[in-house]
Every structure is written in C-alpha cells, then in structure tokens.
PDB file of C-alpha atoms in Angstrom:
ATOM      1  CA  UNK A   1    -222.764-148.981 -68.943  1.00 52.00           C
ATOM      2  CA  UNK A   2    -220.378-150.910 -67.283  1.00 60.00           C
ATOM      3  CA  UNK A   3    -217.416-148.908 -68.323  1.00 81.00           C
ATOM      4  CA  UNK A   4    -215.423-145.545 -67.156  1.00 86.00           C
ATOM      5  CA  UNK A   5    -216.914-142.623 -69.181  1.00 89.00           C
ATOM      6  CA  UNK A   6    -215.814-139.138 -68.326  1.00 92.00           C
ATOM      7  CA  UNK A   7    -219.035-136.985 -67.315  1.00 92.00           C
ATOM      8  CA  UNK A   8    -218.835-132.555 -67.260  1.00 94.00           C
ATOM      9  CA  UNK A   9    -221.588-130.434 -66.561  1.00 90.00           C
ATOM     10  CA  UNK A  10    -221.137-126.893 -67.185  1.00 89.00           C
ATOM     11  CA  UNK A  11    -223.505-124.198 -65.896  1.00 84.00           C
ATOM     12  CA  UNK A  12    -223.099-121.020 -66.389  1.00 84.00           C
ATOM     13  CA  UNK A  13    -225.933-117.583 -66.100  1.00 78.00           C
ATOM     14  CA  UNK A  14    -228.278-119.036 -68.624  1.00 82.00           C
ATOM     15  CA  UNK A  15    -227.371-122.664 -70.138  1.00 83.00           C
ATOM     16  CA  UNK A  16    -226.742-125.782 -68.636  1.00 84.00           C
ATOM     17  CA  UNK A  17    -224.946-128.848 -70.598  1.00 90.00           C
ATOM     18  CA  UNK A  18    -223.349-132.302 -70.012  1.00 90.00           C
ATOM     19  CA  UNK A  19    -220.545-133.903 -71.512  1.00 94.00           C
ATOM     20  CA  UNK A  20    -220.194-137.594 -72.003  1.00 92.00           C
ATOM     21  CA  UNK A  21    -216.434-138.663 -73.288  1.00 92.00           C
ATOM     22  CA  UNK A  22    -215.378-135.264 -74.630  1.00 94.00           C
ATOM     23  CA  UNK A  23    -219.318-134.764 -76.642  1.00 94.00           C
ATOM     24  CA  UNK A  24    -222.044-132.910 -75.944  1.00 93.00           C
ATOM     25  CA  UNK A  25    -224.739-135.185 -74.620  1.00 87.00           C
ATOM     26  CA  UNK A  26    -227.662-132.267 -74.419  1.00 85.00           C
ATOM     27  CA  UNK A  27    -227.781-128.974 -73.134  1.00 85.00           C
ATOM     28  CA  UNK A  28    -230.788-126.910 -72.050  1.00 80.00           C
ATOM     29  CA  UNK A  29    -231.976-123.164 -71.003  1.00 77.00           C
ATOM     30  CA  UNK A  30    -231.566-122.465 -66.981  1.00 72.00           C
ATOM     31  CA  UNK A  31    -235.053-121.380 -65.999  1.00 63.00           C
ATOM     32  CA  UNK A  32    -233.427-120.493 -61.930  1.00 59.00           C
ATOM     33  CA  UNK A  33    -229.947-117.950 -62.234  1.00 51.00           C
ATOM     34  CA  UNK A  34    -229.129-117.542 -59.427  1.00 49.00           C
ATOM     35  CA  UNK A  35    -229.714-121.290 -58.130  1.00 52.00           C
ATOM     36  CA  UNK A  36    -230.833-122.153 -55.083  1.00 54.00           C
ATOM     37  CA  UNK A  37    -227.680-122.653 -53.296  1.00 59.00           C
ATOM     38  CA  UNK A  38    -226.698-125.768 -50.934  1.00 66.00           C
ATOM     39  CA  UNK A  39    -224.214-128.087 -49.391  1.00 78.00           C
ATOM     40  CA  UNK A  40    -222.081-129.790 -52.611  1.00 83.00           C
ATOM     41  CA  UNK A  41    -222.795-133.284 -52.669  1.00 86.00           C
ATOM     42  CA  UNK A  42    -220.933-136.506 -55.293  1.00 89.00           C
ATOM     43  CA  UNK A  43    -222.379-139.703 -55.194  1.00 87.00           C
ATOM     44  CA  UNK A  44    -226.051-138.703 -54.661  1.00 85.00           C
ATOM     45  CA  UNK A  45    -228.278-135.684 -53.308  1.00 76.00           C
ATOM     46  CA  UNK A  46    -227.547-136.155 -49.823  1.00 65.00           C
ATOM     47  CA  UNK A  47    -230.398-138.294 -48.725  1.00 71.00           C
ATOM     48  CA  UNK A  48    -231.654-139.814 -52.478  1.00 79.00           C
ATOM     49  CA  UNK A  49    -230.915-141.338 -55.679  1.00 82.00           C
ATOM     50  CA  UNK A  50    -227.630-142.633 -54.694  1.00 85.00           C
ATOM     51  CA  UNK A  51    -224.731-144.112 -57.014  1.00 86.00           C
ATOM     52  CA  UNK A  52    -224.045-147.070 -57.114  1.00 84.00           C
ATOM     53  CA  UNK A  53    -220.179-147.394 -59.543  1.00 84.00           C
ATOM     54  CA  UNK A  54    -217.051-145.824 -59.012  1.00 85.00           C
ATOM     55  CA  UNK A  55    -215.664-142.159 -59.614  1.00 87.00           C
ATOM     56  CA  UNK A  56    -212.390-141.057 -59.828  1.00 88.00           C
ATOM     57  CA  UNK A  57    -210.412-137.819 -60.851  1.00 90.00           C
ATOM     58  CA  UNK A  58    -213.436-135.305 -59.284  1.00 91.00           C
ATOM     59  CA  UNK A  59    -212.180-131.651 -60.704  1.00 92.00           C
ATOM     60  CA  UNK A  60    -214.204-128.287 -60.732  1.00 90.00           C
ATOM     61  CA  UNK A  61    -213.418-125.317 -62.375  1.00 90.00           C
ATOM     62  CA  UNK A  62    -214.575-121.359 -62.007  1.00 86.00           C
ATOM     63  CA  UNK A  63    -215.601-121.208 -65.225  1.00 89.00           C
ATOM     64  CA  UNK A  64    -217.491-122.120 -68.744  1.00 91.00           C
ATOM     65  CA  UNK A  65    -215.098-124.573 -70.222  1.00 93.00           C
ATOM     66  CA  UNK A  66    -215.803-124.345 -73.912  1.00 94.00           C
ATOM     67  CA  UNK A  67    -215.820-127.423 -75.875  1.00 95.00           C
ATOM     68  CA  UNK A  68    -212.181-127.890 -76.871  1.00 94.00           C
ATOM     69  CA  UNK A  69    -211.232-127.689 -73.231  1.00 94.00           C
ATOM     70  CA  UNK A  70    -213.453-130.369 -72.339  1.00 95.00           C
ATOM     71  CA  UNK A  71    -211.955-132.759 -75.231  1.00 95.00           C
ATOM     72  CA  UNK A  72    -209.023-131.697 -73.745  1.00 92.00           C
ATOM     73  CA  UNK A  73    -209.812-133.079 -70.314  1.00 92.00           C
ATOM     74  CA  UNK A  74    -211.084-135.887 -71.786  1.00 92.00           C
ATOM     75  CA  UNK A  75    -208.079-137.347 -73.616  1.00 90.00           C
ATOM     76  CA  UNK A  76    -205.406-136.093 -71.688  1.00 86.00           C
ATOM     77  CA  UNK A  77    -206.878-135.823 -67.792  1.00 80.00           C
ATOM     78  CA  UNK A  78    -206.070-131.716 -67.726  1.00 79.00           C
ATOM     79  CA  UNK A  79    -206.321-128.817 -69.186  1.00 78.00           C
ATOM     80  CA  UNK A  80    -202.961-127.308 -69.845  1.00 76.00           C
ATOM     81  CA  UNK A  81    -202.910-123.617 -68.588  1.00 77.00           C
ATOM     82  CA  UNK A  82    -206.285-123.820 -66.674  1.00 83.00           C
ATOM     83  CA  UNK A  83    -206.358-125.295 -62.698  1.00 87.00           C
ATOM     84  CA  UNK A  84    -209.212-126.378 -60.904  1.00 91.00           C
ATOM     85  CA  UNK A  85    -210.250-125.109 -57.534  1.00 88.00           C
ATOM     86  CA  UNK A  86    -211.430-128.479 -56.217  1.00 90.00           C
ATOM     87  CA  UNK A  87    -209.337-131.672 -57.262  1.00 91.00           C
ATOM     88  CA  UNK A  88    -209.829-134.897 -55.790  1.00 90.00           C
ATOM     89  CA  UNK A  89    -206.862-138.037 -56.874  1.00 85.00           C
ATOM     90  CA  UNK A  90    -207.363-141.283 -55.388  1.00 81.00           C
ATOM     91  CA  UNK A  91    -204.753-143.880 -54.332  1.00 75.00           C
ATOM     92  CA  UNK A  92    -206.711-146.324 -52.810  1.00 70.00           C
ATOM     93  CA  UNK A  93    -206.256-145.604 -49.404  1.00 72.00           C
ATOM     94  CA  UNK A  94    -208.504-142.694 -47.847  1.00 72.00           C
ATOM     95  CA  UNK A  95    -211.005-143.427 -45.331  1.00 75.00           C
ATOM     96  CA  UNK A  96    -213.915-141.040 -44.396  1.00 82.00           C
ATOM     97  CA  UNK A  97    -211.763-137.352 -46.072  1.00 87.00           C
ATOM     98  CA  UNK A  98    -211.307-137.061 -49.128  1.00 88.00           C
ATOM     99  CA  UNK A  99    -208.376-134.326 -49.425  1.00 90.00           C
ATOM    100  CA  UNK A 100    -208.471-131.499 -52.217  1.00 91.00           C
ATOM    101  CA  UNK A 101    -205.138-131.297 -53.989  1.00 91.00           C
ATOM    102  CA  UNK A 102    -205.157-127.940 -55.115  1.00 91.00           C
ATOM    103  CA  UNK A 103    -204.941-127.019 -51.633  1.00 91.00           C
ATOM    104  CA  UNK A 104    -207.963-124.847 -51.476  1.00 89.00           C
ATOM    105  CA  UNK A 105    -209.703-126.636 -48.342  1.00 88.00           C
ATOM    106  CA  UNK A 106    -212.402-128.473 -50.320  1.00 88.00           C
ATOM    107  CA  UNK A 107    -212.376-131.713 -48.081  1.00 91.00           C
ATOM    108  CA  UNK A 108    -214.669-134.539 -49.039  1.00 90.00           C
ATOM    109  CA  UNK A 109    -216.424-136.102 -46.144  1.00 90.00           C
ATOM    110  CA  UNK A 110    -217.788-139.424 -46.550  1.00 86.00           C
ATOM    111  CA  UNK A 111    -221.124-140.935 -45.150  1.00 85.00           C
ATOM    112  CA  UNK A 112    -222.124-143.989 -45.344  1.00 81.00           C
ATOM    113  CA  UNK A 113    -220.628-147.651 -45.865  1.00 70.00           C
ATOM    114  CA  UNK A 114    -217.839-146.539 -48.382  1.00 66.00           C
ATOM    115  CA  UNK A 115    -215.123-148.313 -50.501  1.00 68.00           C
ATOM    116  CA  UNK A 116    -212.055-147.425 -51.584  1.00 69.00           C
ATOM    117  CA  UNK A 117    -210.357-149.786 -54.386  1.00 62.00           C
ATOM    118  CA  UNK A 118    -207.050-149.957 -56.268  1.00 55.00           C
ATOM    119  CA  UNK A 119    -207.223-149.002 -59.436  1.00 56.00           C
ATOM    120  CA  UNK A 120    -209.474-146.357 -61.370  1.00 63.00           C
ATOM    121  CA  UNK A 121    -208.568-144.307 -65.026  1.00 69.00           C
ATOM    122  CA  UNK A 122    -205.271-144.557 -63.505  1.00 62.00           C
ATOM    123  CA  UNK A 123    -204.107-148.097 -62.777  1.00 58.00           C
ATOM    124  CA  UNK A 124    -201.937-147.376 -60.336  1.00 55.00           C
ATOM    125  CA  UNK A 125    -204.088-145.344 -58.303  1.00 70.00           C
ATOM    126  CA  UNK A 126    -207.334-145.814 -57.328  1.00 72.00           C
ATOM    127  CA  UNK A 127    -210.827-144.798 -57.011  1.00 79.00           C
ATOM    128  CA  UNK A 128    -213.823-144.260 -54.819  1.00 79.00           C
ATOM    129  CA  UNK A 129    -216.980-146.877 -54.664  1.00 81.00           C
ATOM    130  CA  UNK A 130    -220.465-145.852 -54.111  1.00 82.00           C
ATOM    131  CA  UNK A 131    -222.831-149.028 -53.225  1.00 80.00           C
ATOM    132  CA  UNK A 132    -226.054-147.096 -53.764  1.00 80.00           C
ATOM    133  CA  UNK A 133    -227.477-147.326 -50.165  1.00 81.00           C
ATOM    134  CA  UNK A 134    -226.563-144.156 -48.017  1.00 82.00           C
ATOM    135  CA  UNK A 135    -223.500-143.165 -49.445  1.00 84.00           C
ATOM    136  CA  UNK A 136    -222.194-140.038 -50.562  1.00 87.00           C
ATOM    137  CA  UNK A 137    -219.273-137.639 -50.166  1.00 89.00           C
ATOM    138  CA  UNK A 138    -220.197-134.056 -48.528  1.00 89.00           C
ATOM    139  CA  UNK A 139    -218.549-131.178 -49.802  1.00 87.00           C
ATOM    140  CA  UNK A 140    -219.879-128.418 -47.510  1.00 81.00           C
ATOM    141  CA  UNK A 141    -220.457-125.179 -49.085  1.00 73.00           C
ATOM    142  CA  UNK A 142    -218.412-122.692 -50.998  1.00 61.00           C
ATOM    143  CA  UNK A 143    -218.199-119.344 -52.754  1.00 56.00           C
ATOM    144  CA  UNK A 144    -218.378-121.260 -55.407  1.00 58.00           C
ATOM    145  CA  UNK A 145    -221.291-122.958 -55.545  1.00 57.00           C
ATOM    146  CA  UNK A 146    -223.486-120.307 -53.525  1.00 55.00           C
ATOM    147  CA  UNK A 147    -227.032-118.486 -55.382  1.00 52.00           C
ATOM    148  CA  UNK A 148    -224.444-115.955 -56.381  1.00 57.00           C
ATOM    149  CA  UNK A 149    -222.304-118.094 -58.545  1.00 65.00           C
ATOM    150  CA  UNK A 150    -222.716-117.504 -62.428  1.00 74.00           C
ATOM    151  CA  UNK A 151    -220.917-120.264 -63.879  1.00 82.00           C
ATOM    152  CA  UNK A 152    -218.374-123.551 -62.925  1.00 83.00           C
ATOM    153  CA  UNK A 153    -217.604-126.821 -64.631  1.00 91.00           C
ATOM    154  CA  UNK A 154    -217.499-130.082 -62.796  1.00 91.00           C
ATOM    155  CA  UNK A 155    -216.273-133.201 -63.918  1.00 92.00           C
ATOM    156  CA  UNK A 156    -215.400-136.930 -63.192  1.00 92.00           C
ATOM    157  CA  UNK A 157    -214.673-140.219 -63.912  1.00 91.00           C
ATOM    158  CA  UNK A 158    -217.468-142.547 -63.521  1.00 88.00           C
ATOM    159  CA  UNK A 159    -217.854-146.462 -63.856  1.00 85.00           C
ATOM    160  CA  UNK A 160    -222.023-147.110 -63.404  1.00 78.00           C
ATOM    161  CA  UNK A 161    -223.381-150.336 -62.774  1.00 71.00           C
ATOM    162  CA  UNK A 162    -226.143-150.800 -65.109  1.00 68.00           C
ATOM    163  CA  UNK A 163    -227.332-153.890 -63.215  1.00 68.00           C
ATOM    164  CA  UNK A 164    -228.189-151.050 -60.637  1.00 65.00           C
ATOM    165  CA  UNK A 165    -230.217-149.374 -62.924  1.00 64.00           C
ATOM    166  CA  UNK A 166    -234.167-149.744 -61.060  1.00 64.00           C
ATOM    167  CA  UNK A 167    -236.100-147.149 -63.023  1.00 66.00           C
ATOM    168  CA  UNK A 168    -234.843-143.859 -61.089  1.00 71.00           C
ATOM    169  CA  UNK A 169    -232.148-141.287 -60.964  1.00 77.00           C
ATOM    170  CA  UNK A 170    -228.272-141.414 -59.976  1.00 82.00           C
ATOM    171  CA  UNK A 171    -227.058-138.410 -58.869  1.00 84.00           C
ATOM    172  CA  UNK A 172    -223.644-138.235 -59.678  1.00 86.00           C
ATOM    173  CA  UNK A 173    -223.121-134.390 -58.890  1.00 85.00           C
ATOM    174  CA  UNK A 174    -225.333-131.875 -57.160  1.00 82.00           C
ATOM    175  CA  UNK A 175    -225.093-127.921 -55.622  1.00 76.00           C
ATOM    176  CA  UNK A 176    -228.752-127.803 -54.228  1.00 64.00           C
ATOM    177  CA  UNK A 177    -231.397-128.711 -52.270  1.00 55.00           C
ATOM    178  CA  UNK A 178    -230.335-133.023 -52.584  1.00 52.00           C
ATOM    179  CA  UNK A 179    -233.340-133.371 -54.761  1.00 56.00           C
ATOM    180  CA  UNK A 180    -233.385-132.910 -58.302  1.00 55.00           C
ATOM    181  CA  UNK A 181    -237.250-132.874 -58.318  1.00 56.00           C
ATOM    182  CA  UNK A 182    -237.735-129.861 -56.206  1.00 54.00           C
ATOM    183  CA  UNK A 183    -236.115-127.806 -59.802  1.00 52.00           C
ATOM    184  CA  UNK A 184    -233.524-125.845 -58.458  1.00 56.00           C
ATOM    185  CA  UNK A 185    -229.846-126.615 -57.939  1.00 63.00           C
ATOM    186  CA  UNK A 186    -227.888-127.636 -60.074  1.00 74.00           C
ATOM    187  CA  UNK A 187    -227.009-131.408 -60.632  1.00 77.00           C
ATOM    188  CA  UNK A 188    -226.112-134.258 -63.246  1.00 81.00           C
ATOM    189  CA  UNK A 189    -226.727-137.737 -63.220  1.00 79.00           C
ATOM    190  CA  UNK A 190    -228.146-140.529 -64.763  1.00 78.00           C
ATOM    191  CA  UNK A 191    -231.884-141.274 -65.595  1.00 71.00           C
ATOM    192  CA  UNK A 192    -233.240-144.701 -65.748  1.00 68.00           C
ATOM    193  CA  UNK A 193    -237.145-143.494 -65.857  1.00 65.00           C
ATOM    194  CA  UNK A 194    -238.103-144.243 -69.675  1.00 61.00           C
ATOM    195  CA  UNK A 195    -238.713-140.718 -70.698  1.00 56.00           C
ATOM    196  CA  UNK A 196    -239.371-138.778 -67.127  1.00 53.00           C
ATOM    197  CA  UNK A 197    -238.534-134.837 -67.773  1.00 51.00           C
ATOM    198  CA  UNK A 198    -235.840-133.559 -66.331  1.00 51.00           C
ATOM    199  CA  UNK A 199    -236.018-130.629 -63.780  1.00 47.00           C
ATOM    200  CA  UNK A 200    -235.619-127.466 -64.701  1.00 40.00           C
ATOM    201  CA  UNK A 201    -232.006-126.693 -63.507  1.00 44.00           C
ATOM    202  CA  UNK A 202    -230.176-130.242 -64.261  1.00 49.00           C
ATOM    203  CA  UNK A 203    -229.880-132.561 -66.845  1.00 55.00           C
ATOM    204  CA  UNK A 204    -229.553-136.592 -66.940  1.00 55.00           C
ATOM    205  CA  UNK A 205    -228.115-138.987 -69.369  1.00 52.00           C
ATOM    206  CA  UNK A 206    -228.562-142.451 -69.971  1.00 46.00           C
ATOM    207  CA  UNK A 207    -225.592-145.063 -70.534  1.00 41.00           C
TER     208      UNK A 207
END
C-alpha cells in the first residue's frame, strides 16, 4: 500500500520466509539448495517485473536471523551486536553508485532513469525511487550469494505504489536468474496476479 513497510526474506539450506513489519508473512520449503546462483539485483530481476516505490535502508546479513532479530530491525533500524555485510543509507544525493557502508565493496550500480529524493524512514535522509520501467540497481556477484551459499537475510524499506499494481510481480529483491518464473534463485516481491503460485525458490506478498 502506499506506505513504508519493512520487507526480510531469509533463506537459509531448506526454508525460505518473508517478513512484513517485524511478522511472518509466509514461509515455505526450498525445493533448489544450492540455488542457482546470479548477479544480485533490487528493484526488479534485471530485465522484468520492475518496482515501481521507493526503498531505503537495503541491509544483508550472513545468516538466519531468527524472529526476535527481525522485530528488532524492525523497530529500531539494527540489530545490536550483529553487522551486515552489505548496507546501503541514502541521503538524497547519489547518482548512478550506490556505496556500501560497511565497507565491504558491495557497490550498487544503477540502470535506468533513476530518482533519488529527500526523505525516506529517515527524514533527514533520503531514499531511492524506482519508476517501474527499466530500472534497477546491480549488485554484481558475491560469495555470498553464489550456489554455494546456505543461508543470508536481506532486508529493506519499501514504499509501493499500489496504483502501479497491473496484475504481475514486483521484484523487490533477487540472487538468480532475473526471473522468478524460471524457479530457481532466490527472490521476494510483491504479487498482484489473484492467486498465481509462487515459484519454487521465492515467495511474494501482497500489500
């Protein structure tokens, strides 16, 4: 809906599950471990089922978070005693690179007519607009995210558009192949089908 939510997805050898303001929205059983790996993508799959909204606060972890960690991040924007290996904070005035501030080298590379805006979760920041036609934020690849990689958490801030909603998918995160049809991957994002199964390695929510 037209509001920020906080979104998680949490993978690890043989569950997947998203979070939707610090509750579990659905999990299910991963049917691929390990997943087909792929360049990282926010904002869509690369070439489909783009966003169209704002994110803001992008964080990924090395590991399960269990529930009470991801209330945690929820209500208080970290998770005291845990760091993330990818961490992108807005202030309004980036242009195509997104920089990582945890220092690890995870640039975000924008493609694509792109937006930055004042103000996000944090007022006096800012945040990162999506307009739903060709744009997205490249990630590359990483250790991380590779076949070989057993579990992470990713999360965001996200402000959706529901007038955008035209009976198809919004990727908001995804580790694969771009294509959440093809089943493998791993991805979250929103569903605006009416009742379309999800694929077998990622998991969609409506607002």
């Amino acid at each position: 809906e037209d509001n920020w939510h906080h979104i998680v997805g949490r993978m690890n050898s043989t569950h997947i599950e998203l979070f939707v303001d610090g509750q579990s929205e659905g999990s299910r059983a991963r049917t691929r471990s390990p997943h087909n790996a792929g360049t990282v993508y926010m904002g869509s799959g690369a070439s489909i089922y783009y966003m169209f909204g704002a994110m803001d606060e992008n964080k990924v972890y090395d590991f399960w978070m269990d529930n009470e960690q991801i209330l945690e991040l929820y209500e208080n924007h970290t998770v005291i005693g845990d760091t993330p290996i990818l961490h992108y904070e807005y202030d309004g005035t980036e242009t195509t690179t997104i920089t990582d501030e945890t220092g690890n080298g995870h640039t975000g590379t924008i493609s694509g007519n792109f937006e930055t805006a004042r103000g996000g979760i944090v007022k006096e920041q800012g945040s990162y607009f999506f307009n739903g036609e060709y744009t997205y934020m490249d990630i590359g690849t990483s250790p991380l995210f590779e076949a070989t990689a057993t579990k992470f958490t990713a999360g965001m801030w996200a402000y959706i558009d529901t007038e955008s909603f035209d009976g198809t998918v919004q990727l908001l995160f995804d580790s694969g192949t771009g294509d959440p049809n093809i089943n493998n991957g791993f991805y979250f994002g929103t569903d605006d089908r009416g009742g379309v199964n999800s694929p077998l390695n990622g998991i969609q929510f409506a607002l």
